[in-house]
PDB file of C-alpha atoms in Angstrom:
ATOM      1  CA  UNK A   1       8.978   3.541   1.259  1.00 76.00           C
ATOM      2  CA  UNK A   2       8.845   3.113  -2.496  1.00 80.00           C
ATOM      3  CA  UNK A   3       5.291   1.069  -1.745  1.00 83.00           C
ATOM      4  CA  UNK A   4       3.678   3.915  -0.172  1.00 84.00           C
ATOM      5  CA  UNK A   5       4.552   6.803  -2.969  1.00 82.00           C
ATOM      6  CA  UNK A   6       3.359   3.846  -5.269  1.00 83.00           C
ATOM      7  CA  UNK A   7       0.257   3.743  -3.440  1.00 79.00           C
ATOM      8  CA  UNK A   8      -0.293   7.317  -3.405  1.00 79.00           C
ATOM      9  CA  UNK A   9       0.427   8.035  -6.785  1.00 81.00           C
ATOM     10  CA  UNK A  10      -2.078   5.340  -7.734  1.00 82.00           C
ATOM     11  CA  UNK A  11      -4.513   8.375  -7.122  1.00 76.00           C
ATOM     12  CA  UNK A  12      -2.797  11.331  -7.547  1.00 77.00           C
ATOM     13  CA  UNK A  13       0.695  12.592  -8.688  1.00 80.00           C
ATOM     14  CA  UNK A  14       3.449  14.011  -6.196  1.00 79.00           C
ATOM     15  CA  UNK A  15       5.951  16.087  -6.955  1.00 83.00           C
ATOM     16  CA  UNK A  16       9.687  15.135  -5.682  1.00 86.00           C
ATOM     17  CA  UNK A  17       9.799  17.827  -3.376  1.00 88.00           C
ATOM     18  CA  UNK A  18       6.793  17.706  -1.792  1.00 85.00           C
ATOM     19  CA  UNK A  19       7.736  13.580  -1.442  1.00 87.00           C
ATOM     20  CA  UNK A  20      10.953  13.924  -0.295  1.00 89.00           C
ATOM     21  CA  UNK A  21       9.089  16.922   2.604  1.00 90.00           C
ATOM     22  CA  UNK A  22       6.575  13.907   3.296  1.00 89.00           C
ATOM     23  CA  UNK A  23       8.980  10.833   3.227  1.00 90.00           C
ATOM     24  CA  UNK A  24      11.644  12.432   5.599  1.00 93.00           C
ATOM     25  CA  UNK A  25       8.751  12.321   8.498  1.00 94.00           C
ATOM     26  CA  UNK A  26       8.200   8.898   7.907  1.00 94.00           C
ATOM     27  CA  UNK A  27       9.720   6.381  10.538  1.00 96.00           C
ATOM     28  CA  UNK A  28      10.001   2.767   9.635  1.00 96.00           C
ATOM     29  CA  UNK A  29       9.244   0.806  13.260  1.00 98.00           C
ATOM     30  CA  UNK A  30       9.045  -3.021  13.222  1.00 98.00           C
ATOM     31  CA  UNK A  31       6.672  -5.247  15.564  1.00 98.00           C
ATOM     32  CA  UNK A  32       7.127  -8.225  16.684  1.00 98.00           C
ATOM     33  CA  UNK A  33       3.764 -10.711  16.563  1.00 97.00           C
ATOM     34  CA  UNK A  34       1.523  -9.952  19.384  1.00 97.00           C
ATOM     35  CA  UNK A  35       2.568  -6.256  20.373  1.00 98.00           C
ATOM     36  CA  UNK A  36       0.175  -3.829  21.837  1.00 98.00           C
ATOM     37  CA  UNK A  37       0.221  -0.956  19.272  1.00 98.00           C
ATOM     38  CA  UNK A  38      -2.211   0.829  21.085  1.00 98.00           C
ATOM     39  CA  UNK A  39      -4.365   0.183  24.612  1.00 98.00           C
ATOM     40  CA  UNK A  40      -7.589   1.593  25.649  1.00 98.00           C
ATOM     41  CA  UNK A  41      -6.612   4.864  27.830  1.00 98.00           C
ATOM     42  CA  UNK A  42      -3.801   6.077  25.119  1.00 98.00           C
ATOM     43  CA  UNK A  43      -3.831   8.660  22.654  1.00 98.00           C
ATOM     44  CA  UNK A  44      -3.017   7.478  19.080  1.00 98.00           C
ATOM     45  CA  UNK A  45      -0.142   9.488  18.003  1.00 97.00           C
ATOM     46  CA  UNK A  46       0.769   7.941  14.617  1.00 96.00           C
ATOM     47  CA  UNK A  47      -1.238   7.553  11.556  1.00 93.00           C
ATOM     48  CA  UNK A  48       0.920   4.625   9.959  1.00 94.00           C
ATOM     49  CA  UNK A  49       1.190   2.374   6.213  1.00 92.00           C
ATOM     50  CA  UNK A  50       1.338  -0.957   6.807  1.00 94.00           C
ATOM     51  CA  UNK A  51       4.736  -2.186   4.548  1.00 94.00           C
ATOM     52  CA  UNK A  52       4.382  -5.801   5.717  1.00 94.00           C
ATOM     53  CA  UNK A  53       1.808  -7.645   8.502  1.00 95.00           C
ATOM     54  CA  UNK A  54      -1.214  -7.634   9.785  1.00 95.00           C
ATOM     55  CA  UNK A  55      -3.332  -5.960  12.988  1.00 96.00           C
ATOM     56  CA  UNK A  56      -6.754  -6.522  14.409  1.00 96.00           C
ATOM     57  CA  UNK A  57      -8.591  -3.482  16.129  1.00 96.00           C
ATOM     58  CA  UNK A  58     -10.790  -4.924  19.428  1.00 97.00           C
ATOM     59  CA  UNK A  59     -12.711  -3.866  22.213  1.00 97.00           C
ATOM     60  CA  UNK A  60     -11.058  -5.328  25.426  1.00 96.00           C
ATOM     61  CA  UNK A  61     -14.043  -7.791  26.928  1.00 93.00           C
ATOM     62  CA  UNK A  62     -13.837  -9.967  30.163  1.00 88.00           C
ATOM     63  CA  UNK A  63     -14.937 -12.912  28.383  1.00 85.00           C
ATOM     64  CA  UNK A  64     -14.034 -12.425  25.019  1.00 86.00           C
ATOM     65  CA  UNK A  65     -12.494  -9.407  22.850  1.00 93.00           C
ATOM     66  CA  UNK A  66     -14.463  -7.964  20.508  1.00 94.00           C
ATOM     67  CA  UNK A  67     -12.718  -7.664  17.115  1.00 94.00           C
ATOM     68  CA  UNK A  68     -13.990  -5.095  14.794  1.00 92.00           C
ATOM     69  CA  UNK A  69     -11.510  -4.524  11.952  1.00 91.00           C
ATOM     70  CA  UNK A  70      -7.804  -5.777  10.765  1.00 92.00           C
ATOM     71  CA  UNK A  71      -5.572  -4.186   8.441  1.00 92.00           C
ATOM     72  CA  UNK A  72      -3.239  -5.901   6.106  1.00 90.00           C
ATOM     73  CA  UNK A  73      -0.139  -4.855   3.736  1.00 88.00           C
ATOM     74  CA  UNK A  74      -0.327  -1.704   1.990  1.00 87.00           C
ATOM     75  CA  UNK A  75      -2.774  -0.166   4.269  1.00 88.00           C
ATOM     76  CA  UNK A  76      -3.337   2.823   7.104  1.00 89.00           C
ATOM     77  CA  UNK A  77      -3.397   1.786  10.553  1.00 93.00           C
ATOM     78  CA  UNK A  78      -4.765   4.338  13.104  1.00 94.00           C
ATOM     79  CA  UNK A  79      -7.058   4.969  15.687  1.00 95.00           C
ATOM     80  CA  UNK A  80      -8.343   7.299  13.389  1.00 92.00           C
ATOM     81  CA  UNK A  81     -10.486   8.890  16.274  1.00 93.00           C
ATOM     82  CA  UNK A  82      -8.124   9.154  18.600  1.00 97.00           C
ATOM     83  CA  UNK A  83      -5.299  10.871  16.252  1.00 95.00           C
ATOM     84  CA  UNK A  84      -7.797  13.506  14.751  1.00 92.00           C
ATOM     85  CA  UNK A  85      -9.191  14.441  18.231  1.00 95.00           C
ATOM     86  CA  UNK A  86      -6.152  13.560  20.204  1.00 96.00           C
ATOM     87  CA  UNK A  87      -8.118  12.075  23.012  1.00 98.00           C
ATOM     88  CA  UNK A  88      -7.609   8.102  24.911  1.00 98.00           C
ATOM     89  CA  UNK A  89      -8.771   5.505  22.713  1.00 98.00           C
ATOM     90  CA  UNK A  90     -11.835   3.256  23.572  1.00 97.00           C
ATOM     91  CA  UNK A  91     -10.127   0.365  21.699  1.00 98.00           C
ATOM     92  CA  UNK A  92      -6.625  -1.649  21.393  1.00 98.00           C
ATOM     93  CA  UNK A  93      -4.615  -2.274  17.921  1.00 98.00           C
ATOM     94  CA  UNK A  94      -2.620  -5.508  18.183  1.00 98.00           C
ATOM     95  CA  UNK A  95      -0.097  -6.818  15.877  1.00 98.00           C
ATOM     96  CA  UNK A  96      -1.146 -10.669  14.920  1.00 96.00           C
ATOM     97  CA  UNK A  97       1.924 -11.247  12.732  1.00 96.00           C
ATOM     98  CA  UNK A  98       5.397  -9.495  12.673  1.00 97.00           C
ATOM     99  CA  UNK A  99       4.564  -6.343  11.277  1.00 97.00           C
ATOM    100  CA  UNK A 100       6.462  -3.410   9.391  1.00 97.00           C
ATOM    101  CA  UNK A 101       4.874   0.329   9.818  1.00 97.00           C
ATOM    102  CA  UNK A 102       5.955   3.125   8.328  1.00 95.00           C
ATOM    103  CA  UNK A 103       4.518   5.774  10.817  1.00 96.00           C
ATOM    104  CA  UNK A 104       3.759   9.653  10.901  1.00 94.00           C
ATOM    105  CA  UNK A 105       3.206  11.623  13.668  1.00 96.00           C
ATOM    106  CA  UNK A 106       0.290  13.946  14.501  1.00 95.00           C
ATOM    107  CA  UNK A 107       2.897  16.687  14.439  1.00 95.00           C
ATOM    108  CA  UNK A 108       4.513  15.951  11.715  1.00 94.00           C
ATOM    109  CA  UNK A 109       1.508  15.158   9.757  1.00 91.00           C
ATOM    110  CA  UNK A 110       0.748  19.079  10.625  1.00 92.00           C
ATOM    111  CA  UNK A 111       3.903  19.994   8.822  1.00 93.00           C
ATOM    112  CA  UNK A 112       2.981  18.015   5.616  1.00 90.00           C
ATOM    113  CA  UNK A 113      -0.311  19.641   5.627  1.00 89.00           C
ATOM    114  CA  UNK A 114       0.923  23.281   5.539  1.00 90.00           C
ATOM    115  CA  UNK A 115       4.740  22.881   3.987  1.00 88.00           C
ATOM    116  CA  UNK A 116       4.022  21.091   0.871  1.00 84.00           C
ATOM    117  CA  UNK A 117       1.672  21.498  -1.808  1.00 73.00           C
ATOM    118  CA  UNK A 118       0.413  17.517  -1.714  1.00 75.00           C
ATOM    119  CA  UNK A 119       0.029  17.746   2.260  1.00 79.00           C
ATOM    120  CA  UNK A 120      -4.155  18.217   2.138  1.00 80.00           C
ATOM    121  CA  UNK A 121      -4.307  15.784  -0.693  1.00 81.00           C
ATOM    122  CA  UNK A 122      -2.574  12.937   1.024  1.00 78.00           C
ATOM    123  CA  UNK A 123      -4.282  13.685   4.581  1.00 80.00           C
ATOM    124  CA  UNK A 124      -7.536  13.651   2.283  1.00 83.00           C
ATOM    125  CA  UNK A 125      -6.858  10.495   0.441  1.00 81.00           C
ATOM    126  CA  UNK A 126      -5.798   8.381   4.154  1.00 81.00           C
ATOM    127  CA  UNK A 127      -8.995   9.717   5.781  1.00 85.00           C
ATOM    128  CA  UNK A 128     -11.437   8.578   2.802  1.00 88.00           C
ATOM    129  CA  UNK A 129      -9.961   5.217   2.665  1.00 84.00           C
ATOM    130  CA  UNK A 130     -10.355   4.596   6.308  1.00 84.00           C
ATOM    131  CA  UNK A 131     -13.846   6.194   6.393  1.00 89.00           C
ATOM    132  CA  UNK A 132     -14.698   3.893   3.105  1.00 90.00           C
ATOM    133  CA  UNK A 133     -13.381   0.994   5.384  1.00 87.00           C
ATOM    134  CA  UNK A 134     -15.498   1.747   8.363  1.00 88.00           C
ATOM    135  CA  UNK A 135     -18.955   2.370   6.161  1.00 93.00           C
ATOM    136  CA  UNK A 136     -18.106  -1.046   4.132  1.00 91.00           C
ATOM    137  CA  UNK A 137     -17.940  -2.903   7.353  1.00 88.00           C
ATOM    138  CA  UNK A 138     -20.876  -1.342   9.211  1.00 91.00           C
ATOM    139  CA  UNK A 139     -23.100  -1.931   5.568  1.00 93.00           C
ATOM    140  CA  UNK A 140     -21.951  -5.593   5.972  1.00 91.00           C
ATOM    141  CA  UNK A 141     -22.925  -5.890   9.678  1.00 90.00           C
ATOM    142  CA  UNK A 142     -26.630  -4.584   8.528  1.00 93.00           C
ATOM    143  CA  UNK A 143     -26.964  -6.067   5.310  1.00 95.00           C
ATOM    144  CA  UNK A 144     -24.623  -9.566   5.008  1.00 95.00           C
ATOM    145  CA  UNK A 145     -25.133 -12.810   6.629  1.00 94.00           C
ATOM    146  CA  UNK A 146     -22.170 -14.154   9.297  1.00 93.00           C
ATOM    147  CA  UNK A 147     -20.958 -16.606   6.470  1.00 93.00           C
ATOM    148  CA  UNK A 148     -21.124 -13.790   3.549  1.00 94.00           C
ATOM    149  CA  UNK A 149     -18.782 -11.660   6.103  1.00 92.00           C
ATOM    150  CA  UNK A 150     -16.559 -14.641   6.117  1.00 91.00           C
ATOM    151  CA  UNK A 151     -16.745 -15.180   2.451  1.00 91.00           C
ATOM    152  CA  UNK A 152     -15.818 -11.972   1.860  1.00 89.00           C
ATOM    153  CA  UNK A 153     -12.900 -11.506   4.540  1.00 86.00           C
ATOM    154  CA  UNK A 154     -11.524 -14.742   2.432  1.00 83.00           C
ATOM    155  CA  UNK A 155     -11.855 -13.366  -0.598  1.00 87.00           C
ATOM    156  CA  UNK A 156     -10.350 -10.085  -0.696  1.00 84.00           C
ATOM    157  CA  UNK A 157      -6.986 -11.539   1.917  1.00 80.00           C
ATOM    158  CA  UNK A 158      -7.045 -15.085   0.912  1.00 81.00           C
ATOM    159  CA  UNK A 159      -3.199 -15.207   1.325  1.00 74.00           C
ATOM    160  CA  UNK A 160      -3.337 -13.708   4.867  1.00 75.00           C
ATOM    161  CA  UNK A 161      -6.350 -14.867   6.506  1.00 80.00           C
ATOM    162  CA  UNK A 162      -4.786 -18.144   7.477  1.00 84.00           C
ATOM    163  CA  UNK A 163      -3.010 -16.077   9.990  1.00 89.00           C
ATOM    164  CA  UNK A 164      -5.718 -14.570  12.175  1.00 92.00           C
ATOM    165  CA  UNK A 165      -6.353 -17.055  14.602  1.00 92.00           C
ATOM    166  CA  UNK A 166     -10.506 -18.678  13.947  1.00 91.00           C
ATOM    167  CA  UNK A 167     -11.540 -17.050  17.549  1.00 92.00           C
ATOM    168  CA  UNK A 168     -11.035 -13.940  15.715  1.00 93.00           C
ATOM    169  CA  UNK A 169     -12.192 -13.811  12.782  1.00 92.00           C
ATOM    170  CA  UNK A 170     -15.565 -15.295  14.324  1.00 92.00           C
ATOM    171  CA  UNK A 171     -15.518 -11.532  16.611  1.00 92.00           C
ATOM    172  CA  UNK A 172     -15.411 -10.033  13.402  1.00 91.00           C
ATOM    173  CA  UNK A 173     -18.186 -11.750  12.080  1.00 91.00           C
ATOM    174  CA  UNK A 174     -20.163 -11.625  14.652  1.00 90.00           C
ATOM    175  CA  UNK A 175     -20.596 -15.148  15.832  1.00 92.00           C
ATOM    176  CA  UNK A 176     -19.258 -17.851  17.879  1.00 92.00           C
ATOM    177  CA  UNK A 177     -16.155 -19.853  17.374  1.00 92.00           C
ATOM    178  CA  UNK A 178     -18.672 -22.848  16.826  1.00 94.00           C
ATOM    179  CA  UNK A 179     -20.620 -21.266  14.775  1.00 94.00           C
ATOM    180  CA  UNK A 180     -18.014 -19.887  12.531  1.00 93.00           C
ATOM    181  CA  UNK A 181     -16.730 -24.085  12.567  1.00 93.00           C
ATOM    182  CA  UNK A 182     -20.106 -24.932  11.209  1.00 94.00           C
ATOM    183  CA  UNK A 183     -20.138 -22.236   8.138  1.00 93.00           C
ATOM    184  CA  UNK A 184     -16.115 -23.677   7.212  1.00 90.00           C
ATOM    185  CA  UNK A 185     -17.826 -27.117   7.131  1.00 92.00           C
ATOM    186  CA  UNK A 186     -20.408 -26.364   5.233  1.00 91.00           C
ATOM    187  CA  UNK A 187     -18.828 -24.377   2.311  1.00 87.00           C
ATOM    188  CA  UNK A 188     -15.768 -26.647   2.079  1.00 79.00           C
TER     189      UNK A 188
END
């Protein structure tokens, strides 16, 4: 818990009270590698810090899944979408290491937002970073080339992107598994 008041206050001061209000709605939960967080059809009810692990966000295919994000430590994980409007999800969020959430629910959330005096501010400062996450990604898809996605991916989790199997990180770049071989061949 002391990571995500570190994390906050990175931006913006909080004062006990208002942390202690916010930190007694927090639930740790622990995952287990390869556990369903969320499935296409459900309503996301938490919007969660990542303490330790890391998730991919993909669109269930036939053929293959379509991976469009992952999270890793220190982090929000949501179906943003889903938790704001409270409506199914048109996507999954699955654990691909054992993972460590610290989770809030939409209720509670509600609470922190009209009991304390920090609750907009640190509503406010989750949203923009997951907004800022979803416009970096989509500028990448329009503007970077498959192996500057990869490039980048490696560069900002270099520790942790050994752990995301190649099939997926390829989704996320938009290419083939092949493909994404060729580009690791050629830049080694």
């Amino acid at each position: 818990m002391k990571q995500i008041r570190e994390y906050f206050e990175k931006t913006f001061k909080l004062s006990d009270e208002s942390w202690e209000f916010f930190s007694s709605k927090l639930e740790r939960v622990e995952f287990s590698k390869k556990t369903l967080l969320l499935e296409v059809g459900q309503v996301e009810k938490h919007l969660s810090f990542m303490e330790k692990g890391i998730v991919r966000f993909y669109i269930p295919k036939e053929d293959n899944d379509l991976t469009f994000s992952f999270v890793f430590n220190s982090n929000f994980v949501s179906a943003y979408d889903s938790f704001l409007t409270q409506s199914p999800s048109l996507y999954n969020i699955e654990t691909l290491t054992d993972t460590v959430l610290w989770q809030l629910s939409y209720n509670d959330l509600q609470e922190v937002y009209n009991q304390t005096d920090a609750g907009n501010i640190l509503g406010r400062h989750a949203s923009e970073e997951l907004f800022l996450k979803k416009s970096k990604r989509e500028l990448s898809l329009l503007n970077d080339t498959a192996e500057e996605r990869y490039l980048n991916l490696f560069t900002e989790q270099p520790d942790l992107i050994k752990y995301i199997p190649l099939k997926y990180i390829a989704s996320y770049i938009g290419i083939t598994p092949q493909a994404l071989s060729r580009i690791r061949k050629r830049i080694s």
